[in-house]
CSV table of C-alpha atoms in Angstrom, one decimal:
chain,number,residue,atom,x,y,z
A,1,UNK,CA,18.6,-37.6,23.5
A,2,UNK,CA,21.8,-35.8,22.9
A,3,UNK,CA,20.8,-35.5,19.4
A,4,UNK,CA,17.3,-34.1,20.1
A,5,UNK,CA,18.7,-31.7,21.9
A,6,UNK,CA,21.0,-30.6,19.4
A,7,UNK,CA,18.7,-30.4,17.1
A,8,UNK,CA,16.6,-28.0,19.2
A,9,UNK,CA,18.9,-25.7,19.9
A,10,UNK,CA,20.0,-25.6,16.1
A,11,UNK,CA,16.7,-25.0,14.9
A,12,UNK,CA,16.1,-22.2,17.4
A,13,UNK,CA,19.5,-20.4,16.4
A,14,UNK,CA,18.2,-20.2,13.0
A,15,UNK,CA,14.7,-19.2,13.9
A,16,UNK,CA,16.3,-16.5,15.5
A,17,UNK,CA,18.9,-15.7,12.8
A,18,UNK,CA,16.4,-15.4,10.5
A,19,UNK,CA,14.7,-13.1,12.2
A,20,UNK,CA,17.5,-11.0,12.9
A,21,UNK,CA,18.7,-10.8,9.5
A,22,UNK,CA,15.5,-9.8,7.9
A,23,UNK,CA,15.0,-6.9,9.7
A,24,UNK,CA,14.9,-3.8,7.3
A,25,UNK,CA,17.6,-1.2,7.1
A,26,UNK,CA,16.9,2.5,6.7
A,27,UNK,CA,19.6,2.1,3.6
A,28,UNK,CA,17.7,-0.5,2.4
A,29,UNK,CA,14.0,1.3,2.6
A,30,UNK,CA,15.9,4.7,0.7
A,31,UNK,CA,17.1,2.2,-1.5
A,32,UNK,CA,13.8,0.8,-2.4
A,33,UNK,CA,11.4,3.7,-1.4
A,34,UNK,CA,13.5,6.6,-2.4
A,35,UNK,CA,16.2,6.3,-5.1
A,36,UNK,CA,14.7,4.1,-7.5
A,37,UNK,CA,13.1,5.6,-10.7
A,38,UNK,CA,9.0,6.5,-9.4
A,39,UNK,CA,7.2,3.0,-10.8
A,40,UNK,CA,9.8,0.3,-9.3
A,41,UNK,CA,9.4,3.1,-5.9
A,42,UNK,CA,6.3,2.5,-6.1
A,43,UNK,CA,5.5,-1.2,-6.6
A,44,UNK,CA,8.0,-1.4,-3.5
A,45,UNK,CA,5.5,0.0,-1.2
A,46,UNK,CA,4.1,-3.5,-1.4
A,47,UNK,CA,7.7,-4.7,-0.1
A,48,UNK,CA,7.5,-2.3,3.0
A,49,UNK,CA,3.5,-3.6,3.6
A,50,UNK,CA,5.3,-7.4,4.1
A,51,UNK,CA,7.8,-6.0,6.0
A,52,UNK,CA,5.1,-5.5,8.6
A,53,UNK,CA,5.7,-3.1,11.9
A,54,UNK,CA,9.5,-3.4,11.6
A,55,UNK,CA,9.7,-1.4,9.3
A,56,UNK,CA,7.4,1.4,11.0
A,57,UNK,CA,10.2,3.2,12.8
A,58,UNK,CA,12.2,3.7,9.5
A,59,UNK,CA,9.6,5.1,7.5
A,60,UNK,CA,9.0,7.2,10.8
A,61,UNK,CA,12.4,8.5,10.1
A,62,UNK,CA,12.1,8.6,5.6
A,63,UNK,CA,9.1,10.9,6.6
A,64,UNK,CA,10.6,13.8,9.2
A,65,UNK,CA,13.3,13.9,6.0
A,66,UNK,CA,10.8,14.1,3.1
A,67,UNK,CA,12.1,17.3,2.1
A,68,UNK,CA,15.2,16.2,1.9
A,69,UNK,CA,14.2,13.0,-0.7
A,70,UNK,CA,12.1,15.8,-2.6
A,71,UNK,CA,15.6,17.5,-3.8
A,72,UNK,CA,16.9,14.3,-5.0
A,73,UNK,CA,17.5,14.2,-8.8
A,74,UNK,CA,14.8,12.0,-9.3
A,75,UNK,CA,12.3,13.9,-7.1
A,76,UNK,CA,12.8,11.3,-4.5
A,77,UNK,CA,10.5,8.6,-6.5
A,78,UNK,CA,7.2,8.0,-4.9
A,79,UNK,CA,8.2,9.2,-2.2
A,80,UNK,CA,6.4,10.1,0.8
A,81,UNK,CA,3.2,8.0,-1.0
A,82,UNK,CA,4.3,4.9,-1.1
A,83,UNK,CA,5.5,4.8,3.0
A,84,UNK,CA,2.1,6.6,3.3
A,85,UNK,CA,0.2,3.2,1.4
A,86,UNK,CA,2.8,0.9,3.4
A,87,UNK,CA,1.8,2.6,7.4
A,88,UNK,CA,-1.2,2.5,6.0
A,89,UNK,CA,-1.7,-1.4,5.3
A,90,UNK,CA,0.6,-2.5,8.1
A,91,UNK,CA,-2.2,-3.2,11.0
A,92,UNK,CA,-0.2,-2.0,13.8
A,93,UNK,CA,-0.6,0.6,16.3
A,94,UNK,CA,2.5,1.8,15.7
A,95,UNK,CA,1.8,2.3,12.0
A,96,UNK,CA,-1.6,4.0,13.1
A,97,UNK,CA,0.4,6.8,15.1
A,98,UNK,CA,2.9,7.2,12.7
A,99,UNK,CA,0.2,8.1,10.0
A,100,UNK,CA,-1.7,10.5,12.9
A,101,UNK,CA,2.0,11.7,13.5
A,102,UNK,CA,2.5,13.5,9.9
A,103,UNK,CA,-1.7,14.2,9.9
A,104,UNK,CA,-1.9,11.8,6.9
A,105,UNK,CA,-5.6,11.4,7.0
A,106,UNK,CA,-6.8,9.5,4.1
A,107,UNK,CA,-4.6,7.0,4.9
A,108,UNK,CA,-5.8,7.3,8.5
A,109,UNK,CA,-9.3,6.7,7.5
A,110,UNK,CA,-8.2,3.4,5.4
A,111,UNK,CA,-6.3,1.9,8.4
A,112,UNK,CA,-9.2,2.3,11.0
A,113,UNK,CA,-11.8,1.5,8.3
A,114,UNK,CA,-10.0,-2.4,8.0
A,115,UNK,CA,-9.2,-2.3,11.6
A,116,UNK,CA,-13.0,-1.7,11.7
A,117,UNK,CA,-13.6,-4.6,9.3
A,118,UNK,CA,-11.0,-6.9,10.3
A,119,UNK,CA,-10.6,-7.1,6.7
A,120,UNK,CA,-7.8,-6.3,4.2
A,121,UNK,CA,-10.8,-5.9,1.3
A,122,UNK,CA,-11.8,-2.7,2.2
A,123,UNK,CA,-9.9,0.7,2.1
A,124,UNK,CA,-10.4,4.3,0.7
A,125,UNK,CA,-10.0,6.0,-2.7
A,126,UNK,CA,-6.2,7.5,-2.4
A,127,UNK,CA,-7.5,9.7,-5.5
A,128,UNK,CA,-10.7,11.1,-7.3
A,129,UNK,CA,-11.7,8.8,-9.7
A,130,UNK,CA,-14.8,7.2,-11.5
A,131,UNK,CA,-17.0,4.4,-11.2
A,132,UNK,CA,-17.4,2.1,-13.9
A,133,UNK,CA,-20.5,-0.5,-15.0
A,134,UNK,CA,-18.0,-2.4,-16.5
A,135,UNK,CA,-14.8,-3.0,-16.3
A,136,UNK,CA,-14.5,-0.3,-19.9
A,137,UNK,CA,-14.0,3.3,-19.9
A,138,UNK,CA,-15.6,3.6,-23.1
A,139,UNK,CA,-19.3,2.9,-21.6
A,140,UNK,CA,-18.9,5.7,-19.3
A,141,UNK,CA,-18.5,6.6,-15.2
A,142,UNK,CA,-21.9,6.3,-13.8
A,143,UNK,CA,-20.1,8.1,-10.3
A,144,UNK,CA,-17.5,10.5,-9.9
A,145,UNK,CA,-15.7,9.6,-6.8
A,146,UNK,CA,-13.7,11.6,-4.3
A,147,UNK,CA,-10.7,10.5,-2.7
A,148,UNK,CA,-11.1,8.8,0.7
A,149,UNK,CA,-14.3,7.3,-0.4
A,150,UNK,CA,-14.4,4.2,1.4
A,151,UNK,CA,-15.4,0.7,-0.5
A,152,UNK,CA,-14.9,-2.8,-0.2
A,153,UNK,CA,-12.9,-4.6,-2.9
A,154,UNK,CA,-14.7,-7.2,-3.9
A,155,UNK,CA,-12.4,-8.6,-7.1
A,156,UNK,CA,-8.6,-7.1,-7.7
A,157,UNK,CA,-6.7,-6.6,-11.2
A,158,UNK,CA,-9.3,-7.3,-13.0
A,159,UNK,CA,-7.7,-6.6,-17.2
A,160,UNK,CA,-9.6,-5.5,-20.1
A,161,UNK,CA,-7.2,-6.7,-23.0
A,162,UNK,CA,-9.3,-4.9,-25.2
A,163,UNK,CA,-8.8,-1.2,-23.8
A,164,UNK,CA,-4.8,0.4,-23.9
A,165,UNK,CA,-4.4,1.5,-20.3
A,166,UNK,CA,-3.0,5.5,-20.0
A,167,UNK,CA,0.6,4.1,-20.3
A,168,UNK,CA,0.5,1.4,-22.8
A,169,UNK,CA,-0.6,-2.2,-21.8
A,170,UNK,CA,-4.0,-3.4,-21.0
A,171,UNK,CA,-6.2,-1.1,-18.8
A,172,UNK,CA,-6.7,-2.6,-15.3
A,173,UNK,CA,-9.6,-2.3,-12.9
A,174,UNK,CA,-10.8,-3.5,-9.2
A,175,UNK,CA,-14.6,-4.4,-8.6
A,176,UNK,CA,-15.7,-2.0,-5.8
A,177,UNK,CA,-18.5,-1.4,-3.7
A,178,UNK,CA,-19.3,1.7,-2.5
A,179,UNK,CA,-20.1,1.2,1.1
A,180,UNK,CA,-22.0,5.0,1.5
A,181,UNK,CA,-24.6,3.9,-1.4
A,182,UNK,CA,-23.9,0.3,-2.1
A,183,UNK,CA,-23.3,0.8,-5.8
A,184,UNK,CA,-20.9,-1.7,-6.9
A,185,UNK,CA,-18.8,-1.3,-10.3
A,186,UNK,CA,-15.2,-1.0,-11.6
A,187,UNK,CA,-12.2,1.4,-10.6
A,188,UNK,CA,-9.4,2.1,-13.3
A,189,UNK,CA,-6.1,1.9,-12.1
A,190,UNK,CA,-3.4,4.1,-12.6
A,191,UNK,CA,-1.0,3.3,-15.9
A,192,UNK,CA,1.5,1.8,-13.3
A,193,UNK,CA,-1.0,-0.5,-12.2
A,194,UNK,CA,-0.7,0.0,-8.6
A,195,UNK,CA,-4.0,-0.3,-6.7
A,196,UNK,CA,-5.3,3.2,-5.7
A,197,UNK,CA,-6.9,2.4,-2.0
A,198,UNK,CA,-5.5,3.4,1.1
């Protein structure tokens, strides 16, 4: 019984431990979001998405100082994007006010649209872009699509070997469907490979 107990009580001390200790740090979020060069600032975005809404009230913080990041020798990264993608995939309330804090409305319009959904596979074009037949540029857009156009992602990272993407590397596209008009077809990612919903 004695040992049972124990055990307990040692399992909950590391439960709580661990939940303490991987709390982010506003040192840890510049670190990562900010000072970086502006691809590994980017692909961290994904970082601050797992770090779910703890990390809400420091990226509340990174944005009333964007300015400040901006006059950084590196331009401050991807910064203010990539904590605009994160608050943007983190389905929180928090998050949500945070993006109606700054006005950030594209990103606005992809949290509500997979709160709508209850769905992580849907979201809205964070850029102009085309619409594809296939996953080729060479065939030609069929659609020219304006940002905040929202679709549901039907297949991610989807490479065509075949086709150098704008910064070396095979291209990459995601499968979309067009929920306005219900045309489905491929969207080219950027060069750095980072998916272009909100």
């Amino acid at each position: 019984m004695e040992g049972m107990r124990t055990a307990l009580i040692l399992a909950l001390v590391s439960i709580v431990f661990a939940a303490f200790a991987q709390k982010p740090t506003l040192k840890q979020a510049e670190d990562k979001l900010v000072h970086d060069g502006y691809i590994d600032t980017l692909c961290n975005a994904q970082w601050a998405v797992k770090q779910g809404d703890a990390i809400v009230p420091i990226l509340d913080q990174m944005l009333a100082k964007r300015k400040t990041y901006a006059k950084l020798d590196n331009g401050g990264g991807a910064f203010p994007f990539n904590a605009e993608y994160a608050l943007a995939h983190i389905p929180s309330k928090r998050s949500l006010a945070v993006l109606e804090k700054y006005k950030l409305k594209l990103a606005i319009q992809g949290w509500k649209l997979r709160d709508q959904k209850k769905s992580k596979d849907y979201g809205v074009l964070s850029r102009d872009g085309s619409i594809f037949v296939k996953a080729n540029q060479s065939i030609g857009a069929v659609q020219q699509l304006k940002a905040g156009t929202a679709v549901r992602i039907l297949k991610r990272a989807i490479e065509n070997p075949n086709e150098e993407g704008p910064r070396g590397g095979p291209t990459v596209y995601d499968e979309v469907e067009v929920l306005s008009t219900g045309r489905r077809g491929f969207v080219q990612r950027a060069g750095d490979n980072f998916d272009p919903f909100f």
